[in-house]
Protein backbone atom coordinates (compact mmCIF):
# COMPACT_ATOMS: atom_id res chain seq x y z
CA UNK A 1 0.00 0.00 0.00
CA UNK A 2 1.32 3.40 -0.95
CA UNK A 3 1.60 6.10 1.71
CA UNK A 4 -0.19 9.19 0.40
CA UNK A 5 0.76 11.49 3.29
CA UNK A 6 3.94 12.87 1.67
CA UNK A 7 2.00 13.52 -1.55
CA UNK A 8 -0.79 15.31 0.30
CA UNK A 9 1.72 17.27 2.36
CA UNK A 10 3.46 18.72 -0.71
CA UNK A 11 0.16 19.40 -2.48
CA UNK A 12 -1.07 21.18 0.66
CA UNK A 13 2.02 23.40 0.70
CA UNK A 14 1.66 24.25 -2.99
CA UNK A 15 -2.04 25.02 -2.59
CA UNK A 16 -1.23 27.25 0.40
CA UNK A 17 1.35 29.16 -1.66
CA UNK A 18 -1.24 29.57 -4.42
CA UNK A 19 -3.69 30.95 -1.86
CA UNK A 20 -1.11 33.46 -0.65
CA UNK A 21 -0.41 34.60 -4.20
CA UNK A 22 -4.14 35.17 -4.76
CA UNK A 23 -3.91 37.99 -2.24
CA UNK A 24 -1.73 40.05 -4.61
CA UNK A 25 -4.34 40.60 -7.36
CA UNK A 26 -6.93 41.12 -4.64
CA UNK A 27 -4.90 43.93 -3.11
CA UNK A 28 -4.18 45.47 -6.51
CA UNK A 29 -7.86 45.31 -7.46
CA UNK A 30 -8.88 46.83 -4.12
CA UNK A 31 -6.44 49.71 -4.60
CA UNK A 32 -7.62 50.25 -8.19
CA UNK A 33 -11.27 49.95 -7.11
CA UNK A 34 -11.91 47.35 -9.79
CA UNK A 35 -14.77 45.67 -7.99
CA UNK A 36 -13.48 42.08 -7.99
CA UNK A 37 -11.23 42.19 -4.93
CA UNK A 38 -13.77 40.23 -2.90
CA UNK A 39 -13.60 37.29 -5.30
CA UNK A 40 -9.83 37.13 -4.92
CA UNK A 41 -9.95 37.46 -1.13
CA UNK A 42 -12.65 34.77 -0.80
CA UNK A 43 -10.71 32.47 -3.11
CA UNK A 44 -7.50 33.13 -1.21
CA UNK A 45 -9.19 32.36 2.11
CA UNK A 46 -10.70 29.10 0.84
CA UNK A 47 -7.43 28.06 -0.79
CA UNK A 48 -5.28 28.94 2.23
CA UNK A 49 -7.55 27.13 4.67
CA UNK A 50 -7.82 23.95 2.58
CA UNK A 51 -4.10 23.98 1.79
CA UNK A 52 -3.20 24.44 5.45
CA UNK A 53 -5.60 21.72 6.59
CA UNK A 54 -4.24 19.31 3.96
CA UNK A 55 -0.68 20.06 5.05
CA UNK A 56 -1.62 19.61 8.69
CA UNK A 57 -3.50 16.35 8.06
CA UNK A 58 -0.70 14.86 5.97
CA UNK A 59 2.26 15.73 8.15
CA UNK A 60 4.75 12.90 8.24
CA UNK A 61 7.00 12.78 11.27
CA UNK A 62 9.46 10.40 9.60
CA UNK A 63 10.66 12.90 6.98
CA UNK A 64 11.24 10.30 4.28
CA UNK A 65 11.88 10.95 0.61
CA UNK A 66 9.31 10.29 -2.12
CA UNK A 67 9.26 7.01 -3.99
CA UNK A 68 8.90 6.95 -7.77
CA UNK A 69 5.22 6.03 -7.45
CA UNK A 70 4.60 8.85 -4.98
CA UNK A 71 6.38 11.31 -7.28
CA UNK A 72 4.13 10.34 -10.18
CA UNK A 73 1.04 10.73 -7.99
CA UNK A 74 2.34 14.08 -6.76
CA UNK A 75 2.77 15.34 -10.31
CA UNK A 76 -0.72 14.24 -11.32
CA UNK A 77 -2.17 15.67 -8.12
CA UNK A 78 -0.54 19.05 -8.63
CA UNK A 79 -1.65 19.29 -12.26
CA UNK A 80 -5.24 18.53 -11.28
CA UNK A 81 -5.44 20.45 -8.00
CA UNK A 82 -3.73 23.77 -8.76
CA UNK A 83 -5.99 24.72 -11.71
CA UNK A 84 -9.05 23.76 -9.65
CA UNK A 85 -8.10 26.27 -6.97
CA UNK A 86 -6.87 28.74 -9.58
CA UNK A 87 -10.34 28.72 -11.13
CA UNK A 88 -12.02 29.85 -7.90
CA UNK A 89 -11.69 33.62 -8.53
CA UNK A 90 -13.44 33.25 -11.89
CA UNK A 91 -16.17 31.03 -10.46
CA UNK A 92 -16.79 33.37 -7.52
CA UNK A 93 -16.26 36.68 -9.35
CA UNK A 94 -18.12 35.82 -12.56
CA UNK A 95 -20.90 33.31 -11.83
CA UNK A 96 -21.90 33.24 -15.51
CA UNK A 97 -18.60 31.48 -16.33
CA UNK A 98 -18.99 27.71 -16.49
CA UNK A 99 -16.80 25.68 -14.14
CA UNK A 100 -15.07 23.78 -16.96
CA UNK A 101 -14.25 27.07 -18.74
CA UNK A 102 -12.80 28.53 -15.55
CA UNK A 103 -10.75 25.36 -15.00
CA UNK A 104 -9.44 25.49 -18.59
CA UNK A 105 -8.53 29.19 -18.26
CA UNK A 106 -6.72 28.54 -14.97
CA UNK A 107 -4.78 25.61 -16.43
CA UNK A 108 -3.94 27.72 -19.47
CA UNK A 109 -2.75 30.57 -17.27
CA UNK A 110 -0.62 28.35 -15.04
CA UNK A 111 1.00 26.61 -17.99
CA UNK A 112 1.28 29.90 -19.94
CA UNK A 113 -0.02 28.28 -23.13
CA UNK A 114 -2.15 31.28 -24.04
CA UNK A 115 -5.15 29.18 -24.99
CA UNK A 116 -8.54 30.63 -24.11
CA UNK A 117 -12.18 29.69 -24.38
CA UNK A 118 -13.30 33.32 -24.10
CA UNK A 119 -13.62 35.55 -27.14
CA UNK A 120 -12.65 39.21 -27.00
PDB file of C-alpha atoms in Angstrom:
ATOM      1  CA  UNK A   1       0.000   0.000   0.000  1.00  0.00           C
ATOM      2  CA  UNK A   2       1.321   3.404  -0.946  1.00  0.00           C
ATOM      3  CA  UNK A   3       1.597   6.101   1.714  1.00  0.00           C
ATOM      4  CA  UNK A   4      -0.187   9.194   0.400  1.00  0.00           C
ATOM      5  CA  UNK A   5       0.762  11.489   3.287  1.00  0.00           C
ATOM      6  CA  UNK A   6       3.938  12.872   1.668  1.00  0.00           C
ATOM      7  CA  UNK A   7       2.004  13.524  -1.548  1.00  0.00           C
ATOM      8  CA  UNK A   8      -0.792  15.315   0.299  1.00  0.00           C
ATOM      9  CA  UNK A   9       1.718  17.265   2.363  1.00  0.00           C
ATOM     10  CA  UNK A  10       3.459  18.716  -0.706  1.00  0.00           C
ATOM     11  CA  UNK A  11       0.163  19.400  -2.481  1.00  0.00           C
ATOM     12  CA  UNK A  12      -1.066  21.183   0.655  1.00  0.00           C
ATOM     13  CA  UNK A  13       2.016  23.400   0.702  1.00  0.00           C
ATOM     14  CA  UNK A  14       1.664  24.255  -2.991  1.00  0.00           C
ATOM     15  CA  UNK A  15      -2.044  25.021  -2.590  1.00  0.00           C
ATOM     16  CA  UNK A  16      -1.226  27.253   0.397  1.00  0.00           C
ATOM     17  CA  UNK A  17       1.347  29.160  -1.658  1.00  0.00           C
ATOM     18  CA  UNK A  18      -1.239  29.568  -4.422  1.00  0.00           C
ATOM     19  CA  UNK A  19      -3.690  30.953  -1.864  1.00  0.00           C
ATOM     20  CA  UNK A  20      -1.114  33.459  -0.650  1.00  0.00           C
ATOM     21  CA  UNK A  21      -0.412  34.604  -4.203  1.00  0.00           C
ATOM     22  CA  UNK A  22      -4.144  35.171  -4.755  1.00  0.00           C
ATOM     23  CA  UNK A  23      -3.906  37.987  -2.238  1.00  0.00           C
ATOM     24  CA  UNK A  24      -1.727  40.047  -4.611  1.00  0.00           C
ATOM     25  CA  UNK A  25      -4.336  40.604  -7.361  1.00  0.00           C
ATOM     26  CA  UNK A  26      -6.933  41.117  -4.641  1.00  0.00           C
ATOM     27  CA  UNK A  27      -4.900  43.933  -3.105  1.00  0.00           C
ATOM     28  CA  UNK A  28      -4.176  45.473  -6.512  1.00  0.00           C
ATOM     29  CA  UNK A  29      -7.861  45.306  -7.456  1.00  0.00           C
ATOM     30  CA  UNK A  30      -8.880  46.830  -4.125  1.00  0.00           C
ATOM     31  CA  UNK A  31      -6.439  49.714  -4.604  1.00  0.00           C
ATOM     32  CA  UNK A  32      -7.621  50.247  -8.192  1.00  0.00           C
ATOM     33  CA  UNK A  33     -11.271  49.953  -7.111  1.00  0.00           C
ATOM     34  CA  UNK A  34     -11.905  47.352  -9.786  1.00  0.00           C
ATOM     35  CA  UNK A  35     -14.771  45.666  -7.994  1.00  0.00           C
ATOM     36  CA  UNK A  36     -13.481  42.082  -7.989  1.00  0.00           C
ATOM     37  CA  UNK A  37     -11.227  42.187  -4.933  1.00  0.00           C
ATOM     38  CA  UNK A  38     -13.770  40.230  -2.900  1.00  0.00           C
ATOM     39  CA  UNK A  39     -13.603  37.287  -5.296  1.00  0.00           C
ATOM     40  CA  UNK A  40      -9.832  37.129  -4.923  1.00  0.00           C
ATOM     41  CA  UNK A  41      -9.953  37.456  -1.132  1.00  0.00           C
ATOM     42  CA  UNK A  42     -12.650  34.773  -0.803  1.00  0.00           C
ATOM     43  CA  UNK A  43     -10.708  32.473  -3.114  1.00  0.00           C
ATOM     44  CA  UNK A  44      -7.499  33.125  -1.209  1.00  0.00           C
ATOM     45  CA  UNK A  45      -9.188  32.359   2.107  1.00  0.00           C
ATOM     46  CA  UNK A  46     -10.702  29.098   0.843  1.00  0.00           C
ATOM     47  CA  UNK A  47      -7.425  28.058  -0.787  1.00  0.00           C
ATOM     48  CA  UNK A  48      -5.278  28.942   2.230  1.00  0.00           C
ATOM     49  CA  UNK A  49      -7.554  27.126   4.674  1.00  0.00           C
ATOM     50  CA  UNK A  50      -7.821  23.949   2.580  1.00  0.00           C
ATOM     51  CA  UNK A  51      -4.096  23.985   1.787  1.00  0.00           C
ATOM     52  CA  UNK A  52      -3.200  24.443   5.451  1.00  0.00           C
ATOM     53  CA  UNK A  53      -5.598  21.718   6.592  1.00  0.00           C
ATOM     54  CA  UNK A  54      -4.240  19.314   3.961  1.00  0.00           C
ATOM     55  CA  UNK A  55      -0.682  20.063   5.048  1.00  0.00           C
ATOM     56  CA  UNK A  56      -1.618  19.610   8.688  1.00  0.00           C
ATOM     57  CA  UNK A  57      -3.496  16.351   8.060  1.00  0.00           C
ATOM     58  CA  UNK A  58      -0.699  14.858   5.968  1.00  0.00           C
ATOM     59  CA  UNK A  59       2.261  15.729   8.149  1.00  0.00           C
ATOM     60  CA  UNK A  60       4.748  12.905   8.242  1.00  0.00           C
ATOM     61  CA  UNK A  61       7.000  12.783  11.266  1.00  0.00           C
ATOM     62  CA  UNK A  62       9.463  10.397   9.596  1.00  0.00           C
ATOM     63  CA  UNK A  63      10.664  12.904   6.978  1.00  0.00           C
ATOM     64  CA  UNK A  64      11.243  10.303   4.283  1.00  0.00           C
ATOM     65  CA  UNK A  65      11.878  10.952   0.608  1.00  0.00           C
ATOM     66  CA  UNK A  66       9.313  10.290  -2.121  1.00  0.00           C
ATOM     67  CA  UNK A  67       9.261   7.009  -3.989  1.00  0.00           C
ATOM     68  CA  UNK A  68       8.895   6.951  -7.772  1.00  0.00           C
ATOM     69  CA  UNK A  69       5.222   6.031  -7.454  1.00  0.00           C
ATOM     70  CA  UNK A  70       4.601   8.848  -4.976  1.00  0.00           C
ATOM     71  CA  UNK A  71       6.384  11.308  -7.275  1.00  0.00           C
ATOM     72  CA  UNK A  72       4.130  10.337 -10.180  1.00  0.00           C
ATOM     73  CA  UNK A  73       1.037  10.731  -7.993  1.00  0.00           C
ATOM     74  CA  UNK A  74       2.336  14.076  -6.758  1.00  0.00           C
ATOM     75  CA  UNK A  75       2.775  15.337 -10.309  1.00  0.00           C
ATOM     76  CA  UNK A  76      -0.720  14.244 -11.320  1.00  0.00           C
ATOM     77  CA  UNK A  77      -2.170  15.667  -8.115  1.00  0.00           C
ATOM     78  CA  UNK A  78      -0.540  19.047  -8.632  1.00  0.00           C
ATOM     79  CA  UNK A  79      -1.645  19.291 -12.262  1.00  0.00           C
ATOM     80  CA  UNK A  80      -5.243  18.528 -11.284  1.00  0.00           C
ATOM     81  CA  UNK A  81      -5.442  20.448  -8.004  1.00  0.00           C
ATOM     82  CA  UNK A  82      -3.734  23.765  -8.764  1.00  0.00           C
ATOM     83  CA  UNK A  83      -5.990  24.718 -11.713  1.00  0.00           C
ATOM     84  CA  UNK A  84      -9.046  23.759  -9.654  1.00  0.00           C
ATOM     85  CA  UNK A  85      -8.104  26.274  -6.971  1.00  0.00           C
ATOM     86  CA  UNK A  86      -6.875  28.737  -9.584  1.00  0.00           C
ATOM     87  CA  UNK A  87     -10.341  28.720 -11.127  1.00  0.00           C
ATOM     88  CA  UNK A  88     -12.015  29.849  -7.901  1.00  0.00           C
ATOM     89  CA  UNK A  89     -11.693  33.624  -8.533  1.00  0.00           C
ATOM     90  CA  UNK A  90     -13.441  33.247 -11.892  1.00  0.00           C
ATOM     91  CA  UNK A  91     -16.172  31.030 -10.465  1.00  0.00           C
ATOM     92  CA  UNK A  92     -16.792  33.371  -7.522  1.00  0.00           C
ATOM     93  CA  UNK A  93     -16.264  36.678  -9.353  1.00  0.00           C
ATOM     94  CA  UNK A  94     -18.117  35.818 -12.558  1.00  0.00           C
ATOM     95  CA  UNK A  95     -20.896  33.314 -11.827  1.00  0.00           C
ATOM     96  CA  UNK A  96     -21.895  33.235 -15.506  1.00  0.00           C
ATOM     97  CA  UNK A  97     -18.603  31.481 -16.331  1.00  0.00           C
ATOM     98  CA  UNK A  98     -18.990  27.707 -16.494  1.00  0.00           C
ATOM     99  CA  UNK A  99     -16.801  25.678 -14.145  1.00  0.00           C
ATOM    100  CA  UNK A 100     -15.075  23.785 -16.963  1.00  0.00           C
ATOM    101  CA  UNK A 101     -14.251  27.066 -18.741  1.00  0.00           C
ATOM    102  CA  UNK A 102     -12.796  28.529 -15.546  1.00  0.00           C
ATOM    103  CA  UNK A 103     -10.747  25.363 -15.004  1.00  0.00           C
ATOM    104  CA  UNK A 104      -9.441  25.493 -18.586  1.00  0.00           C
ATOM    105  CA  UNK A 105      -8.525  29.187 -18.259  1.00  0.00           C
ATOM    106  CA  UNK A 106      -6.723  28.542 -14.969  1.00  0.00           C
ATOM    107  CA  UNK A 107      -4.782  25.610 -16.433  1.00  0.00           C
ATOM    108  CA  UNK A 108      -3.942  27.721 -19.470  1.00  0.00           C
ATOM    109  CA  UNK A 109      -2.745  30.568 -17.270  1.00  0.00           C
ATOM    110  CA  UNK A 110      -0.623  28.349 -15.035  1.00  0.00           C
ATOM    111  CA  UNK A 111       1.001  26.610 -17.989  1.00  0.00           C
ATOM    112  CA  UNK A 112       1.280  29.905 -19.942  1.00  0.00           C
ATOM    113  CA  UNK A 113      -0.024  28.279 -23.128  1.00  0.00           C
ATOM    114  CA  UNK A 114      -2.147  31.281 -24.038  1.00  0.00           C
ATOM    115  CA  UNK A 115      -5.152  29.175 -24.994  1.00  0.00           C
ATOM    116  CA  UNK A 116      -8.537  30.626 -24.115  1.00  0.00           C
ATOM    117  CA  UNK A 117     -12.184  29.692 -24.375  1.00  0.00           C
ATOM    118  CA  UNK A 118     -13.297  33.316 -24.104  1.00  0.00           C
ATOM    119  CA  UNK A 119     -13.617  35.553 -27.140  1.00  0.00           C
ATOM    120  CA  UNK A 120     -12.647  39.208 -27.001  1.00  0.00           C
TER     121      UNK A 120
END
